[in-house]
PDB file of C-alpha atoms in Angstrom:
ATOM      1  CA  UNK A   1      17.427  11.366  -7.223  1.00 58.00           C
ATOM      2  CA  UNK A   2      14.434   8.882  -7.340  1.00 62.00           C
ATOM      3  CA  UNK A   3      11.051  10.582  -7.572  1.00 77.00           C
ATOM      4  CA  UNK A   4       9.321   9.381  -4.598  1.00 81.00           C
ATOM      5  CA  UNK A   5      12.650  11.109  -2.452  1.00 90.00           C
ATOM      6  CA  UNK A   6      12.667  14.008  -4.632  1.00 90.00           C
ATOM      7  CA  UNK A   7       8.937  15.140  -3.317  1.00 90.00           C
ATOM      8  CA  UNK A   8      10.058  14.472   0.439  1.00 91.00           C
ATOM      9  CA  UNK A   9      13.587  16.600  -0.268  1.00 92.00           C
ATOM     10  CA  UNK A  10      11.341  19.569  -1.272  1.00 92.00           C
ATOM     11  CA  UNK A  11       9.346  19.580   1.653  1.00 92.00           C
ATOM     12  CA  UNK A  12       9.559  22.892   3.463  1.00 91.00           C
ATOM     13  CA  UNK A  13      10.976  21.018   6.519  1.00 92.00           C
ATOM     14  CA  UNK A  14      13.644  19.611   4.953  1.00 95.00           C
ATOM     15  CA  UNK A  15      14.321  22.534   2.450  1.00 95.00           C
ATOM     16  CA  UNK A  16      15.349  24.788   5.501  1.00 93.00           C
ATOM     17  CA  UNK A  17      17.807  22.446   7.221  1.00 96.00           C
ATOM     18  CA  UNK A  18      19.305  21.649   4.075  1.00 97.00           C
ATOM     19  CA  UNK A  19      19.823  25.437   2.914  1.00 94.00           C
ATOM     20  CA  UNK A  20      21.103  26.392   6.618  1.00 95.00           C
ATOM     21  CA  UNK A  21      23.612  23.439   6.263  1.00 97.00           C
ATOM     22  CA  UNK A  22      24.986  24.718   3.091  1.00 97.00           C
ATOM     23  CA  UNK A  23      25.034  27.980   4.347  1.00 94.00           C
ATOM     24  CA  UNK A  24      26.810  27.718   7.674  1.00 95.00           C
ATOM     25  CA  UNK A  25      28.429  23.934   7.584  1.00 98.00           C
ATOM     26  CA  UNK A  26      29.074  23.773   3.306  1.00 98.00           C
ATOM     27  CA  UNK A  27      31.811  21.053   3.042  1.00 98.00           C
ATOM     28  CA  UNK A  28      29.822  18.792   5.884  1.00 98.00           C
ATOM     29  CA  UNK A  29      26.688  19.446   3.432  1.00 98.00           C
ATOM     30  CA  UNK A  30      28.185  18.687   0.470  1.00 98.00           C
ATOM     31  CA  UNK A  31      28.909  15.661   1.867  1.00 97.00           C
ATOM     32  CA  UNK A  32      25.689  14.792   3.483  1.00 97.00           C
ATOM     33  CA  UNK A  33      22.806  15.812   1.070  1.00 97.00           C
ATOM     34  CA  UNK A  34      24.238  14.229  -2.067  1.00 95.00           C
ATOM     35  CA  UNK A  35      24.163  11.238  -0.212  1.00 95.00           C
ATOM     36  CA  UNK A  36      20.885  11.309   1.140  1.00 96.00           C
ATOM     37  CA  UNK A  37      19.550  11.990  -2.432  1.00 93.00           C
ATOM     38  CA  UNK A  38      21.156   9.653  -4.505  1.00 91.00           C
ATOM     39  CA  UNK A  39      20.820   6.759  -1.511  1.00 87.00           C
ATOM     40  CA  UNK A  40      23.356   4.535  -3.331  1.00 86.00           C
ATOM     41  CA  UNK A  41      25.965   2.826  -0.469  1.00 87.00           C
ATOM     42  CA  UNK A  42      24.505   3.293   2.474  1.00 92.00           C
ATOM     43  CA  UNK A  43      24.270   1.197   5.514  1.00 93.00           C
ATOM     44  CA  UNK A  44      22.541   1.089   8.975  1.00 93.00           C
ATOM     45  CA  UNK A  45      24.116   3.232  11.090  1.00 94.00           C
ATOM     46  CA  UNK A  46      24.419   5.960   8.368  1.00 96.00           C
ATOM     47  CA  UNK A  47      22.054   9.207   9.480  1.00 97.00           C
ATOM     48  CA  UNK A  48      21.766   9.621   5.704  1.00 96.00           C
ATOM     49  CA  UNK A  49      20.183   6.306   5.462  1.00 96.00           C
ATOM     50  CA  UNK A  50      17.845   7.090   8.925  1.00 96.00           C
ATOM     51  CA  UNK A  51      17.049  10.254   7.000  1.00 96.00           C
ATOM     52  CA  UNK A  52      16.059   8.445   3.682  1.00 95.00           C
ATOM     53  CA  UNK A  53      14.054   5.774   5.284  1.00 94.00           C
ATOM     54  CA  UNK A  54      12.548   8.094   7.610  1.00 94.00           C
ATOM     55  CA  UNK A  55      11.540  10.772   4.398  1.00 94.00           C
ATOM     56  CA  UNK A  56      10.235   7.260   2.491  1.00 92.00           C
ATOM     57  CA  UNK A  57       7.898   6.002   5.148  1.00 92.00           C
ATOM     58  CA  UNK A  58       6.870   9.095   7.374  1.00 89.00           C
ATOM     59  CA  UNK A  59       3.835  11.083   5.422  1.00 83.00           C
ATOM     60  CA  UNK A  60       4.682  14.729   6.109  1.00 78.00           C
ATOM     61  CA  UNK A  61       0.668  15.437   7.235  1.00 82.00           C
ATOM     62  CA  UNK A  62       1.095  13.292  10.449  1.00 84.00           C
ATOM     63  CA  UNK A  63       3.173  16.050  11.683  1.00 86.00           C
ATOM     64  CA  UNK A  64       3.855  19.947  11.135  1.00 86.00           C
ATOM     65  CA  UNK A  65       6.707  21.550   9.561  1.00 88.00           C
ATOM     66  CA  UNK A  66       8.771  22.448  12.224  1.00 88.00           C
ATOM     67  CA  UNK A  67       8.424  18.708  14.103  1.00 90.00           C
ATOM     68  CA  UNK A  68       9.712  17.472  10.670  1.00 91.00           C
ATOM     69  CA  UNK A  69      12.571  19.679  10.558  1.00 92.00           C
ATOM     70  CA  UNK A  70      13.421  18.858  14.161  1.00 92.00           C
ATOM     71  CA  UNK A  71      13.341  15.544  12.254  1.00 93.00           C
ATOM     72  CA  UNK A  72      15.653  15.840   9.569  1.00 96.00           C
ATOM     73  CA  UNK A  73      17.770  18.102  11.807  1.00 95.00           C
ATOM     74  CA  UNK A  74      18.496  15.429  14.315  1.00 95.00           C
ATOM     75  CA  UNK A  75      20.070  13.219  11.263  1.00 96.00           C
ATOM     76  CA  UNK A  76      21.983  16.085   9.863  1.00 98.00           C
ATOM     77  CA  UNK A  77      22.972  16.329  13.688  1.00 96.00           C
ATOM     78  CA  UNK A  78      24.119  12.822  13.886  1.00 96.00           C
ATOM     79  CA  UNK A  79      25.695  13.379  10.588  1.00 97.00           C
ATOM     80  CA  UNK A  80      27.814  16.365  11.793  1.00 98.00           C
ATOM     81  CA  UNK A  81      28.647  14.832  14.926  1.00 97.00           C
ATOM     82  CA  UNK A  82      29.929  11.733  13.735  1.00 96.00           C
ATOM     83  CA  UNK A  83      27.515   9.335  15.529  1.00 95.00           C
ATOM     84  CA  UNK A  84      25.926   6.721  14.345  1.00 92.00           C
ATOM     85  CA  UNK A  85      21.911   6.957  13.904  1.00 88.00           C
ATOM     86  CA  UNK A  86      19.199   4.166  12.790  1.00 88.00           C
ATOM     87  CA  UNK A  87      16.215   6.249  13.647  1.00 88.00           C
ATOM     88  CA  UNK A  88      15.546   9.547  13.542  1.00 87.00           C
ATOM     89  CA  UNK A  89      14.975  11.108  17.316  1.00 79.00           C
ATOM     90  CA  UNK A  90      14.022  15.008  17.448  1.00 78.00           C
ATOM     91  CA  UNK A  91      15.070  17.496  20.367  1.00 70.00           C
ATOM     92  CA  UNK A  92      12.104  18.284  22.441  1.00 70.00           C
ATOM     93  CA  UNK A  93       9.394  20.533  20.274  1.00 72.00           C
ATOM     94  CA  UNK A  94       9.164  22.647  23.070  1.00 74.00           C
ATOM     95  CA  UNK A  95      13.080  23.556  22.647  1.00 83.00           C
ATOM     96  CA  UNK A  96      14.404  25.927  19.783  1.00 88.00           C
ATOM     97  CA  UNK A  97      15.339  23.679  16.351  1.00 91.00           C
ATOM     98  CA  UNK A  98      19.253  22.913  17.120  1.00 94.00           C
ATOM     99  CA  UNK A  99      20.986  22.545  13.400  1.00 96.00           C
ATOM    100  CA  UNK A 100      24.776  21.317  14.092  1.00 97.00           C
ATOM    101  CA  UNK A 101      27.489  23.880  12.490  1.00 97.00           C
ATOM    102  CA  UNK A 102      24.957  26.566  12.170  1.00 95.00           C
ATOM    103  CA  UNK A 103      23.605  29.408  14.448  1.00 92.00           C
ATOM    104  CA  UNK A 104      20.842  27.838  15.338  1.00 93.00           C
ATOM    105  CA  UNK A 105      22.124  26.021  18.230  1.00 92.00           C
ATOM    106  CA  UNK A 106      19.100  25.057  20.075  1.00 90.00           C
ATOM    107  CA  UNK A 107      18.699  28.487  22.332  1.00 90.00           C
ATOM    108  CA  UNK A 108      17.288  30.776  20.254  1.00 89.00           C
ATOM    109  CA  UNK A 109      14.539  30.538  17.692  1.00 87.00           C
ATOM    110  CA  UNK A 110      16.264  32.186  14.457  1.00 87.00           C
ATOM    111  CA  UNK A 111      14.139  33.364  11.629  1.00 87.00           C
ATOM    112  CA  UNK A 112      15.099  34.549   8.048  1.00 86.00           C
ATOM    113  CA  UNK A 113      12.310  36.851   7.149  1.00 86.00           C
ATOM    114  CA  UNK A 114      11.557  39.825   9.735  1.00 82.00           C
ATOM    115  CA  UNK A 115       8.346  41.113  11.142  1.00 81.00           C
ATOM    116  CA  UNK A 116       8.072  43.348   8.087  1.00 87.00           C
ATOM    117  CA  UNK A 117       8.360  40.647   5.417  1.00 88.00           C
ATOM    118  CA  UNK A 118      11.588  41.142   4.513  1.00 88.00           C
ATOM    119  CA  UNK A 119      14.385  38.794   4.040  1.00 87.00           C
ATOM    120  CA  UNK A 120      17.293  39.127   6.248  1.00 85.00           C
ATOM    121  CA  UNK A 121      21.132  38.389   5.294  1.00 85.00           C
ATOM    122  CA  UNK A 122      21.588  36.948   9.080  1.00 87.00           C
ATOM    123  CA  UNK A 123      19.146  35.266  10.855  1.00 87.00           C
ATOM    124  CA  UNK A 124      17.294  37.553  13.513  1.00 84.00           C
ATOM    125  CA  UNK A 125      15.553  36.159  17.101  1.00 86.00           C
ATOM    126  CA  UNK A 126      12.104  35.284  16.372  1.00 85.00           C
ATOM    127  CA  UNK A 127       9.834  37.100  18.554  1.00 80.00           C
ATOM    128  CA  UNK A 128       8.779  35.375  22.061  1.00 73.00           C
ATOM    129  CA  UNK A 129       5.483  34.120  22.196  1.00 66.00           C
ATOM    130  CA  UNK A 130       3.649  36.088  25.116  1.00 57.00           C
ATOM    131  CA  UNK A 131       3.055  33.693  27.962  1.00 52.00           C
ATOM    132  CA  UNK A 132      -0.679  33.063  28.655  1.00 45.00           C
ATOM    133  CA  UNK A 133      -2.584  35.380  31.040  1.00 44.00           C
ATOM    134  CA  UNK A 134      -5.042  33.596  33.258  1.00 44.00           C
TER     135      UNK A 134
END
């Protein structure tokens, strides 16, 4: 993988959709992530190659880590889903992060680690914010 890729395919953003994808969806992600990170063959219309250009020319501090996995999510999406995809276009931030072939299917907010710190086998429901009193 080419260094300036490399740094954006460690980002926490993009760490957590790829390690749900190999969790949940394997033989999809071993399809998908090698060829995001060696970006060898691939043509408009790929998501792969809307992922790479979007990871090559979007700085990670003009947005959060979740809107950036809502980012790589929807070309994983695209890529699961068999449509074609020149730009990247998250869900909705307001909506729960929807990963294609995984239990995170855009209803709940899953988390990994539990209120106690712990890390949990199978993703639990993140708590609900309270809504605002006023």
């Amino acid at each position: 993988m080419q260094g300036q890729l490399r740094r954006q395919l460690l980002r926490s953003g993009v760490l957590s959709v790829v390690l749900a994808t190999y969790r949940y969806a394997a033989p999809q992600a071993a399809q998908f992530w090698p060829a995001v990170c060696h970006d060898s063959g691939l043509t408009e219309g790929m998501p792969a190659r809307a992922l790479v250009h979007f990871l090559l020319t979007t700085p990670s501090r003009l947005m959060g880590t979740p809107e950036y996995a809502r980012h790589v999510a929807s070309a994983w999406n695209a890529f699961y889903e068999q449509r074609a995809r020149r730009t990247i276009v998250p869900r909705a931030g307001a909506n729960p992060i929807r990963i294609a072939g995984t239990p995170h299917d855009g209803t709940t907010t899953w988390q990994y680690i539990d209120s106690t710190g712990l890390v949990q086998h199978t993703p639990v429901a993140a708590p609900r914010p309270a809504a605002d009193e006023g």
